Each structure stands twice: as structure tokens, then as C-alpha cells.
PDB file of C-alpha atoms in Angstrom:
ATOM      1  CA  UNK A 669     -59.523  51.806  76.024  1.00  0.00           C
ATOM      2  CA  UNK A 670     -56.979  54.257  76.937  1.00  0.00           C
ATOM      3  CA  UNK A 671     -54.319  52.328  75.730  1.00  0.00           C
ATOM      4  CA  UNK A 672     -55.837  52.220  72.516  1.00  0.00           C
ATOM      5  CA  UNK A 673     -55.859  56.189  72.458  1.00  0.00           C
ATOM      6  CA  UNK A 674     -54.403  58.344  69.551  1.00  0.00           C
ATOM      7  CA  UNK A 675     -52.725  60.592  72.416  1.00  0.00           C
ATOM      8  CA  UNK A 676     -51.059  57.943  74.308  1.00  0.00           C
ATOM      9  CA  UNK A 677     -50.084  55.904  71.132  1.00  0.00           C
ATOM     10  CA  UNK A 678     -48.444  59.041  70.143  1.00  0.00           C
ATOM     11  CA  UNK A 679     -46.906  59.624  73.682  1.00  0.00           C
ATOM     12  CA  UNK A 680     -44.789  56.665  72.713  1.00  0.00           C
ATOM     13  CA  UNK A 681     -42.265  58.991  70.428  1.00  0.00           C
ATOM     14  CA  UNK A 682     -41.298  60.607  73.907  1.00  0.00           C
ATOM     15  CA  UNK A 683     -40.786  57.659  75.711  1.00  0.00           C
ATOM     16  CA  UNK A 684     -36.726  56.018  75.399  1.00  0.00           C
ATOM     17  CA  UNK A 685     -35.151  53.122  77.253  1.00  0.00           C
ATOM     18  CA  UNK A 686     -31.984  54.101  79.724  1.00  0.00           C
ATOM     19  CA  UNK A 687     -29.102  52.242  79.249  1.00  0.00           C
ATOM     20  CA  UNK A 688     -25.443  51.810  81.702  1.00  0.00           C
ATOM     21  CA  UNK A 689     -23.543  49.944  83.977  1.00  0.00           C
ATOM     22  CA  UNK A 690     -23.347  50.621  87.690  1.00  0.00           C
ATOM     23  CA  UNK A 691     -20.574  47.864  89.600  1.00  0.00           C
ATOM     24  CA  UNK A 692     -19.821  45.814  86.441  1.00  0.00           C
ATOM     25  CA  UNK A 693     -23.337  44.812  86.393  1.00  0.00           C
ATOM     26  CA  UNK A 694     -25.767  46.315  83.083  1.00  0.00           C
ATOM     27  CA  UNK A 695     -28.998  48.170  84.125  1.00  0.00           C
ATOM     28  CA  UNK A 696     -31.744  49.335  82.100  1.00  0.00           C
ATOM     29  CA  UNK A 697     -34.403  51.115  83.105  1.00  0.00           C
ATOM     30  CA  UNK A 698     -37.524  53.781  81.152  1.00  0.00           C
ATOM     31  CA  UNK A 699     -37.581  57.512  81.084  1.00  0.00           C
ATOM     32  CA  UNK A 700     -39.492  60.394  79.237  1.00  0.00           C
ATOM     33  CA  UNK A 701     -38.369  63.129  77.201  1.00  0.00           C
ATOM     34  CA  UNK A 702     -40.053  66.516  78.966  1.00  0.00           C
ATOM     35  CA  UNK A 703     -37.508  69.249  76.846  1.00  0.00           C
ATOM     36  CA  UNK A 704     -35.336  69.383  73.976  1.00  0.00           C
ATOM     37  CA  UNK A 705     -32.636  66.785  75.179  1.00  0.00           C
ATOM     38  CA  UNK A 706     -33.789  66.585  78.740  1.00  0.00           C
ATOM     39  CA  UNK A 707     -34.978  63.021  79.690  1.00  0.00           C
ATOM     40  CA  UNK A 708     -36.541  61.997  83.379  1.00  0.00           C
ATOM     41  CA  UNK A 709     -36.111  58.863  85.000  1.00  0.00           C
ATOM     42  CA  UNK A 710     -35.682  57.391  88.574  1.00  0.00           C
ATOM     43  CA  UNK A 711     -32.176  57.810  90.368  1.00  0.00           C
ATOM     44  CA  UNK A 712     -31.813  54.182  90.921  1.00  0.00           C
ATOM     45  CA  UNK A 713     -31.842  53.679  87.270  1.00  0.00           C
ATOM     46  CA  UNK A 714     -28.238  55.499  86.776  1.00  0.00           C
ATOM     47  CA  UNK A 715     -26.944  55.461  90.088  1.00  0.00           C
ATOM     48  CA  UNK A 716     -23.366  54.781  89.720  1.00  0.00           C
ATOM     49  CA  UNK A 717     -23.001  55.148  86.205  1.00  0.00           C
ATOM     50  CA  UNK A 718     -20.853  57.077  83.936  1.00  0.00           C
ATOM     51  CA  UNK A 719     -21.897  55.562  80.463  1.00  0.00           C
ATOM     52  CA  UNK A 720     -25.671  56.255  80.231  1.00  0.00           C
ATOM     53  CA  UNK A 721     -27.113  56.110  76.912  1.00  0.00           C
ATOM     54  CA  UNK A 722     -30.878  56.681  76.024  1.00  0.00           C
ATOM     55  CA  UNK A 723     -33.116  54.534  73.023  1.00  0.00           C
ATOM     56  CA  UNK A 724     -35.891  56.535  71.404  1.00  0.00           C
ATOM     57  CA  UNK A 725     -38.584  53.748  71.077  1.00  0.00           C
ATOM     58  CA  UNK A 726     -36.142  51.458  72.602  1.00  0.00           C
ATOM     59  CA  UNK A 727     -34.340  50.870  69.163  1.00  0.00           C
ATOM     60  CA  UNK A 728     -31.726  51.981  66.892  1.00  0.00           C
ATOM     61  CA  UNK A 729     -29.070  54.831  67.830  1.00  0.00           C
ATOM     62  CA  UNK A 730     -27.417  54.758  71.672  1.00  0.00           C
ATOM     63  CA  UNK A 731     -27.499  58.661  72.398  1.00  0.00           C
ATOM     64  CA  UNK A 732     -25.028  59.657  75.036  1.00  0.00           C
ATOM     65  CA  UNK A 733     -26.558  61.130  78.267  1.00  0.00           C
ATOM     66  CA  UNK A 734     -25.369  62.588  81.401  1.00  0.00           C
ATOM     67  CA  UNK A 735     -26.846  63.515  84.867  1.00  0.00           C
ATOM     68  CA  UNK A 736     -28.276  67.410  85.495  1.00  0.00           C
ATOM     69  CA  UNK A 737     -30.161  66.386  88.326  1.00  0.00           C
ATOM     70  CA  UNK A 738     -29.917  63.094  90.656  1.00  0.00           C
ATOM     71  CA  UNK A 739     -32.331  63.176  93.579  1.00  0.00           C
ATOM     72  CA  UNK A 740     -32.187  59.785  95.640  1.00  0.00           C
ATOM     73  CA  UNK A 741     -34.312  61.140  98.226  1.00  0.00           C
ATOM     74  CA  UNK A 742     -37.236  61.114  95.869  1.00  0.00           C
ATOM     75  CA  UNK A 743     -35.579  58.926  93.086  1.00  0.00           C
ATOM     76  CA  UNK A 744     -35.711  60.872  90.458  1.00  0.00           C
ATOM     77  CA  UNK A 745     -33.091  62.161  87.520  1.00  0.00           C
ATOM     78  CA  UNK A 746     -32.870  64.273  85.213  1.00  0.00           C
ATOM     79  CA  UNK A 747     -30.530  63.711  81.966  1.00  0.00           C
ATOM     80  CA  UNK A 748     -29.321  65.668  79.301  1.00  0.00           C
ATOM     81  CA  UNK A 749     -29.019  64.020  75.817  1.00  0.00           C
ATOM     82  CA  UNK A 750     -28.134  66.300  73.053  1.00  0.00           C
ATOM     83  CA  UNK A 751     -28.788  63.483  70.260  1.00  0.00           C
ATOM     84  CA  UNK A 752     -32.357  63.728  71.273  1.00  0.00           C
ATOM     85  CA  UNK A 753     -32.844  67.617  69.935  1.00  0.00           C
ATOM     86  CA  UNK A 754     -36.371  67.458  68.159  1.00  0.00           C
ATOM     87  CA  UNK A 755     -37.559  64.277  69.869  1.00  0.00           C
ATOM     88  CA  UNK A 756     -41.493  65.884  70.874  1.00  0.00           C
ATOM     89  CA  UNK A 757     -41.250  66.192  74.690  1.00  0.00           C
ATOM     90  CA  UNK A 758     -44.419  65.462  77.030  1.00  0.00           C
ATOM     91  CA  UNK A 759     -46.161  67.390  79.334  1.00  0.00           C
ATOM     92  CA  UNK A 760     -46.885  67.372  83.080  1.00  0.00           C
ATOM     93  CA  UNK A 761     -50.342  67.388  84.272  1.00  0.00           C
ATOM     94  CA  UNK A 762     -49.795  68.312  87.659  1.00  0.00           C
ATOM     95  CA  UNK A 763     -53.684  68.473  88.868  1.00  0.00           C
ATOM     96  CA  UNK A 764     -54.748  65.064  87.912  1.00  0.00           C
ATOM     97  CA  UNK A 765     -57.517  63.673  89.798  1.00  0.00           C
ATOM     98  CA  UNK A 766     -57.462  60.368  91.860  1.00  0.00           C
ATOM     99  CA  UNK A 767     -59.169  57.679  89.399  1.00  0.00           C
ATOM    100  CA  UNK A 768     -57.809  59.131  86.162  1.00  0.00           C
ATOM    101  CA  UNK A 769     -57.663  56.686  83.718  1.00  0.00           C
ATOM    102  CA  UNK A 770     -53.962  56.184  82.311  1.00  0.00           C
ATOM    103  CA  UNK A 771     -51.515  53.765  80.990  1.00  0.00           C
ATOM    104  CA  UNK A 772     -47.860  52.874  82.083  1.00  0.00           C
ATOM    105  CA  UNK A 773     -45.617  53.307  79.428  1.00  0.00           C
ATOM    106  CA  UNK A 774     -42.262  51.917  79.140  1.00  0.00           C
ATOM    107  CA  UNK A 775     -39.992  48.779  78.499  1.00  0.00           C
ATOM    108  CA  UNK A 776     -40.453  46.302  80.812  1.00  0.00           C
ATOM    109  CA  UNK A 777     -37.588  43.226  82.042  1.00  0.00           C
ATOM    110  CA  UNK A 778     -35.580  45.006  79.146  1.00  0.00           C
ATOM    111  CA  UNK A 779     -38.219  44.250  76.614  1.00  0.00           C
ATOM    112  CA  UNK A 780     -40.254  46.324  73.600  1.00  0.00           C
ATOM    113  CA  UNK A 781     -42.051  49.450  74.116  1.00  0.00           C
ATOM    114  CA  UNK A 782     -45.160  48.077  76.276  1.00  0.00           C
ATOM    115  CA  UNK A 783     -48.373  50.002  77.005  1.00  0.00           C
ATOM    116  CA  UNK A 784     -50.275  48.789  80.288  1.00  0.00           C
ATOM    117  CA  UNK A 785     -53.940  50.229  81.464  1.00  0.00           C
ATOM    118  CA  UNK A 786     -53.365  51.748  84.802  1.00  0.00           C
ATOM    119  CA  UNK A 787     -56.124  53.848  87.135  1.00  0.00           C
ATOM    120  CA  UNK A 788     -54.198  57.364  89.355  1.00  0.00           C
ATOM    121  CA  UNK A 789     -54.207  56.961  93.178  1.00  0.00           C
ATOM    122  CA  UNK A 790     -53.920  59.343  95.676  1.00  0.00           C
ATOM    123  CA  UNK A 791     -50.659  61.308  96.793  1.00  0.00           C
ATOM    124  CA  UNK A 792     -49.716  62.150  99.896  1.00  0.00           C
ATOM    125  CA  UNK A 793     -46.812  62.046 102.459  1.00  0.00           C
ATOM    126  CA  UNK A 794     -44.870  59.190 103.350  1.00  0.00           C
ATOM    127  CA  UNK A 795     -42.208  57.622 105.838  1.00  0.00           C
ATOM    128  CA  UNK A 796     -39.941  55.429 102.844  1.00  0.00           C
ATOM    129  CA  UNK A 797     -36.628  54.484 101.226  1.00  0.00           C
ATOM    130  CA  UNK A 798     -34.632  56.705  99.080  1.00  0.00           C
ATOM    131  CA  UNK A 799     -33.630  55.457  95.779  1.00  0.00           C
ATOM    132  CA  UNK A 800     -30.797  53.347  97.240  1.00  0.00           C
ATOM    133  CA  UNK A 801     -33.009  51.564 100.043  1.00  0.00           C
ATOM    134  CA  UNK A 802     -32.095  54.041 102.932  1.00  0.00           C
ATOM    135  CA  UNK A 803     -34.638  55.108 105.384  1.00  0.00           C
ATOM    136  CA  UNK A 804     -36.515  56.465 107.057  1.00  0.00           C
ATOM    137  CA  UNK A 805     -37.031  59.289 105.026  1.00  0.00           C
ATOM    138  CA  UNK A 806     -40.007  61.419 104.136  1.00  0.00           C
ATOM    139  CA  UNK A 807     -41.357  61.833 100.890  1.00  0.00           C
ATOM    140  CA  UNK A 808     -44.531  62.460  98.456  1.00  0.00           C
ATOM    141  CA  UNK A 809     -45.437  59.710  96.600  1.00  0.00           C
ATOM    142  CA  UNK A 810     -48.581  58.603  93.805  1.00  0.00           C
ATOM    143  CA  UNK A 811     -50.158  55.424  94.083  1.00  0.00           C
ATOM    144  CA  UNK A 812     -51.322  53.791  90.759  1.00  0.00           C
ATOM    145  CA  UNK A 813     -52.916  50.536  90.176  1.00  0.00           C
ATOM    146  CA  UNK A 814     -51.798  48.805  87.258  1.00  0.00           C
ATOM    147  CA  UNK A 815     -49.020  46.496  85.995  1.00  0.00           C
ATOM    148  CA  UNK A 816     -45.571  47.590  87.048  1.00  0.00           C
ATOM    149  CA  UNK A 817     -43.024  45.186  86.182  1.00  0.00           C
ATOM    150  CA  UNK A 818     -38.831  45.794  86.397  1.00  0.00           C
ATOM    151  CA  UNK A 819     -37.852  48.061  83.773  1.00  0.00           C
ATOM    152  CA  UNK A 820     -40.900  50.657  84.211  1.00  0.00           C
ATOM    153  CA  UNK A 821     -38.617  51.916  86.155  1.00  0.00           C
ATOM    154  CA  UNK A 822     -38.448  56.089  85.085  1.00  0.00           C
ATOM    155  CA  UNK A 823     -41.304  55.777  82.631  1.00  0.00           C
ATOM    156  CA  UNK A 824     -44.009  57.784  82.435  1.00  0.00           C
ATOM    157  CA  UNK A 825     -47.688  57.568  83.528  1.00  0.00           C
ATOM    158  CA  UNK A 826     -49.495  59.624  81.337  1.00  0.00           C
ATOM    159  CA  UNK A 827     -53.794  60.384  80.694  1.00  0.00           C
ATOM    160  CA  UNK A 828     -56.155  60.002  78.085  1.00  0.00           C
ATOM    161  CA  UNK A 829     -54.533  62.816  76.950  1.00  0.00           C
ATOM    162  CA  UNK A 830     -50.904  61.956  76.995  1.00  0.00           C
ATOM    163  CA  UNK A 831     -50.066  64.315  79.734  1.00  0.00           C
ATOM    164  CA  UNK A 832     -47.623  62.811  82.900  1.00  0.00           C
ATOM    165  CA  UNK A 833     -49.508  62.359  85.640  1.00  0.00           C
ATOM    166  CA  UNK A 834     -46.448  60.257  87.609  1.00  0.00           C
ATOM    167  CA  UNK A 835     -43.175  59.003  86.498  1.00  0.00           C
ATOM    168  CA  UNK A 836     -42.867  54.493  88.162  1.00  0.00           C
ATOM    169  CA  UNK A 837     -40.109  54.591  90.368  1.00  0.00           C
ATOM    170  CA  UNK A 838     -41.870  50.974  92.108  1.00  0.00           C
ATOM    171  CA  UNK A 839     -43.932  48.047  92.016  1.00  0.00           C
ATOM    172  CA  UNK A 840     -45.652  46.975  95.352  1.00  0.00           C
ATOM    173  CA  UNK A 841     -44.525  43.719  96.592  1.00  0.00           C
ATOM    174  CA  UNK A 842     -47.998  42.255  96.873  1.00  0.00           C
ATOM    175  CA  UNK A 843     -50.917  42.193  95.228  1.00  0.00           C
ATOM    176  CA  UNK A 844     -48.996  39.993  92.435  1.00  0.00           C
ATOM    177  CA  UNK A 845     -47.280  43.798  91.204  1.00  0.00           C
ATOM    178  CA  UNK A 846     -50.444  44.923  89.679  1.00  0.00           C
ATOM    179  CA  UNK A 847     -49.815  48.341  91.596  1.00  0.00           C
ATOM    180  CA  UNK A 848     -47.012  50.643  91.874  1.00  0.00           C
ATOM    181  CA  UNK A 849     -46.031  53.796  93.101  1.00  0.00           C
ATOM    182  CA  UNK A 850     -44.747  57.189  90.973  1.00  0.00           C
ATOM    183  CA  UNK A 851     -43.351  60.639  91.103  1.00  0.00           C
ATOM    184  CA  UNK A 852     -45.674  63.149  91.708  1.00  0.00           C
ATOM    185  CA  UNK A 853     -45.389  65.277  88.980  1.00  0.00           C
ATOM    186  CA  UNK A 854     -44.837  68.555  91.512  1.00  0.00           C
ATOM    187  CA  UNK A 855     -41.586  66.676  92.322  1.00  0.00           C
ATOM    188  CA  UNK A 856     -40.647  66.608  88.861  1.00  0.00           C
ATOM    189  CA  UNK A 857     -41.741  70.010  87.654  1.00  0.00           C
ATOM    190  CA  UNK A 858     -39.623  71.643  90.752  1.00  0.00           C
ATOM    191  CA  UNK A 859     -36.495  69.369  89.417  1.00  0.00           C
ATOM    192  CA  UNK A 860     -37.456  70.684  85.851  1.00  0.00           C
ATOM    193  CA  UNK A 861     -37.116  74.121  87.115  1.00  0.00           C
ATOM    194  CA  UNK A 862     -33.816  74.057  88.875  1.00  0.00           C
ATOM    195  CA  UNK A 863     -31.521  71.557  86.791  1.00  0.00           C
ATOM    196  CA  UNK A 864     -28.481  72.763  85.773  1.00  0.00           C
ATOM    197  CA  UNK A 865     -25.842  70.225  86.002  1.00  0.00           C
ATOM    198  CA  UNK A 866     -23.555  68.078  85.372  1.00  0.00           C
ATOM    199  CA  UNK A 867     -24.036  66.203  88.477  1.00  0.00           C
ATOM    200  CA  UNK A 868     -22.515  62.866  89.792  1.00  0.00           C
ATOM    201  CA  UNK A 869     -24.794  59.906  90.533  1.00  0.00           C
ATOM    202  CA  UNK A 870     -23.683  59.150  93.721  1.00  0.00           C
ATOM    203  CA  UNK A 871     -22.711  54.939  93.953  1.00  0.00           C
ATOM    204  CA  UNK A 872     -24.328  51.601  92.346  1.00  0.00           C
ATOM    205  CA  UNK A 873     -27.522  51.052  93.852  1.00  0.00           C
ATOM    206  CA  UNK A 874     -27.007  47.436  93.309  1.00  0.00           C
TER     207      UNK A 874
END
């Protein structure tokens, strides 16, 4: 049911597909507009890069987008696309409980704007990779169950509400990728808060 809701159908407007190339090799990726021309995603998603573009809805216009933020310890970026001016921007929800009903939104294996049902897991500490497969490191990360395929990658998790309650940086690699892992949404709001930019993105990830 809450994929069918009026708030996260119209959480859709805010979500865009991220566009580049990193080592001669095309990646695409999800994100979320949170500000007027700011768009989150993972780091992995433009590592290397130096011709991002962003897709409201995944269609029509290419807007030009560079780097203000590029985190691979937690995998997360921030972008700044002036061409998106006026797009609505979501909203964190930083105090979401564990079992919140949500939906992953995004465009998976560099398809149309897909909606998935999802259910919020905990958060909590971790020993992990960074965004380019380096470890150990320690980090917080949110557990979700739900579909995550390739190309949820940056995309939001949002509530019955259409507030963020995680941005997908991962799928697990069992349980036949019907659970993932996200962003918790302190991460992001801290990033939010100190982006300035233009930052580099660091090498390919690939």
C-alpha cells in the first residue's frame, strides 16, 4: 500500500537518474533532490567522473552537475545542478522508527522510474568498505528489507509520508537482493550542512 500513496507518488518529481563516465566505461546510478539544485547520491555513483548529468523523472533534458561534497568513507555525494532550480526537494526524516513502512525509489539496471515496497531496519555501527571497496573502515549504516537492484544506487528511501528515511548505497549479496543497506539520514543532513564545493571525485570506482 505505500507504494500506492499520494505522498510517495508525488516524491517521484524529486527523484532524477545520475548520469557519467568514470574509465571509459558509462555509469548510471539514482539520487534525490533535497535543495534548490542540490541532488544526493552515493560516491560510487560519480567517482571518477567529470561529465555528470542528472534526469528529472529519468527523461528528457541532461542537466549538468558537479560534485560539492564526495564522501567515500560513507558513500555519499552531494551535487549541484543549477538546471534543477524549482524541482520540489524532499525532506529528511531523521527519527524514523525501525519497521517503518517505505518504498525504494529510483531507476533500477538503467531502467524507468520504479517504486518498490520496502520495511526500515535498524542503524547502528559497522566495520565495512568505503565506496571504492576499501576496508576496514567504520561507519553507520540502515538496514532495509526490500528490493534493491543495480541502479538504486543514490535513491531515496522515503515513508508513507514521502520523507527520506535512507538514501541505497547496497544490495546484500544474499537473500536473492531483497535487502539492502542506506545512508542514515544523520549522515546526510551533516553533509547537507557543510557542502560547499566544488570538489573532485577522487578515481573510477570501477
Amino acid at each position: 500500500r505505500v507504494a500506492r500513496d499520494p505522498h510517495v507518488r508525488a516524491a517521484g518529481r524529486s527523484v532524477v537518474k545520475v548520469l557519467g563516465t568514470a574509465c571509459g566505461l558509462g555509469v548510471q546510478g539514482s539520487g534525490w533532490v533535497a535543495g534548490d539544485g542540490l541532488v544526493v547520491t552515493n560516491a560510487h555513483v560519480v567517482a571518477g567522473q567529470d561529465d555528470t548529468t542528472v534526469q528529472v523523472g529519468g527523461a528528457g533534458s541532461h542537466h549538468d552537475a558537479e560534485a560539492v561534497w564526495f564522501d567515500s568513507r560513507n558513500d555519499l555525494a552531494l551535487l549541484r545542478a543549477p538546471g534543477l532550480a524549482g524541482t520540489p526537494a524532499l525532506r529528511l526524516h531523521e527519527d524514523a522508527a525501525q519497521g517503518t513502512s517505505a518504498a525504494i525509489l529510483g531507476f533500477p539496471e538503467n531502467g524507468p522510474y520504479h517504486v518498490a515496497p520496502a520495511r526500515l531496519g535498524s542503524t547502528s555501527t559497522v566495520v565495512s568498505q568505503d565506496a571504492y571497496g576499501r576496508g576496514p573502515v567504520r561507519r553507520s549504516i540502515t538496514a532495509l528489507r526490500g528490493r534493491v537492484r543495480q541502479g538504486n544506487s543514490g535513491g531515496p528511501v522515503v515513508n508513507g509520508r514521502g520523507r527520506v528515511v535512507a538514501t541505497i548505497f547496497a544490495a546484500t549479496v544474499s537473500n536473492s537482493g531483497r535487502s539492502g543497506y542506506g545512508v542514515p539520514d544523520s549522515v546526510v543532513a551533516d553533509a547537507l550542512a557543510r557542502a560547499r564545493g566544488p570538489v573532485d571525485t577522487g578515481p573510477c570506482a570501477r
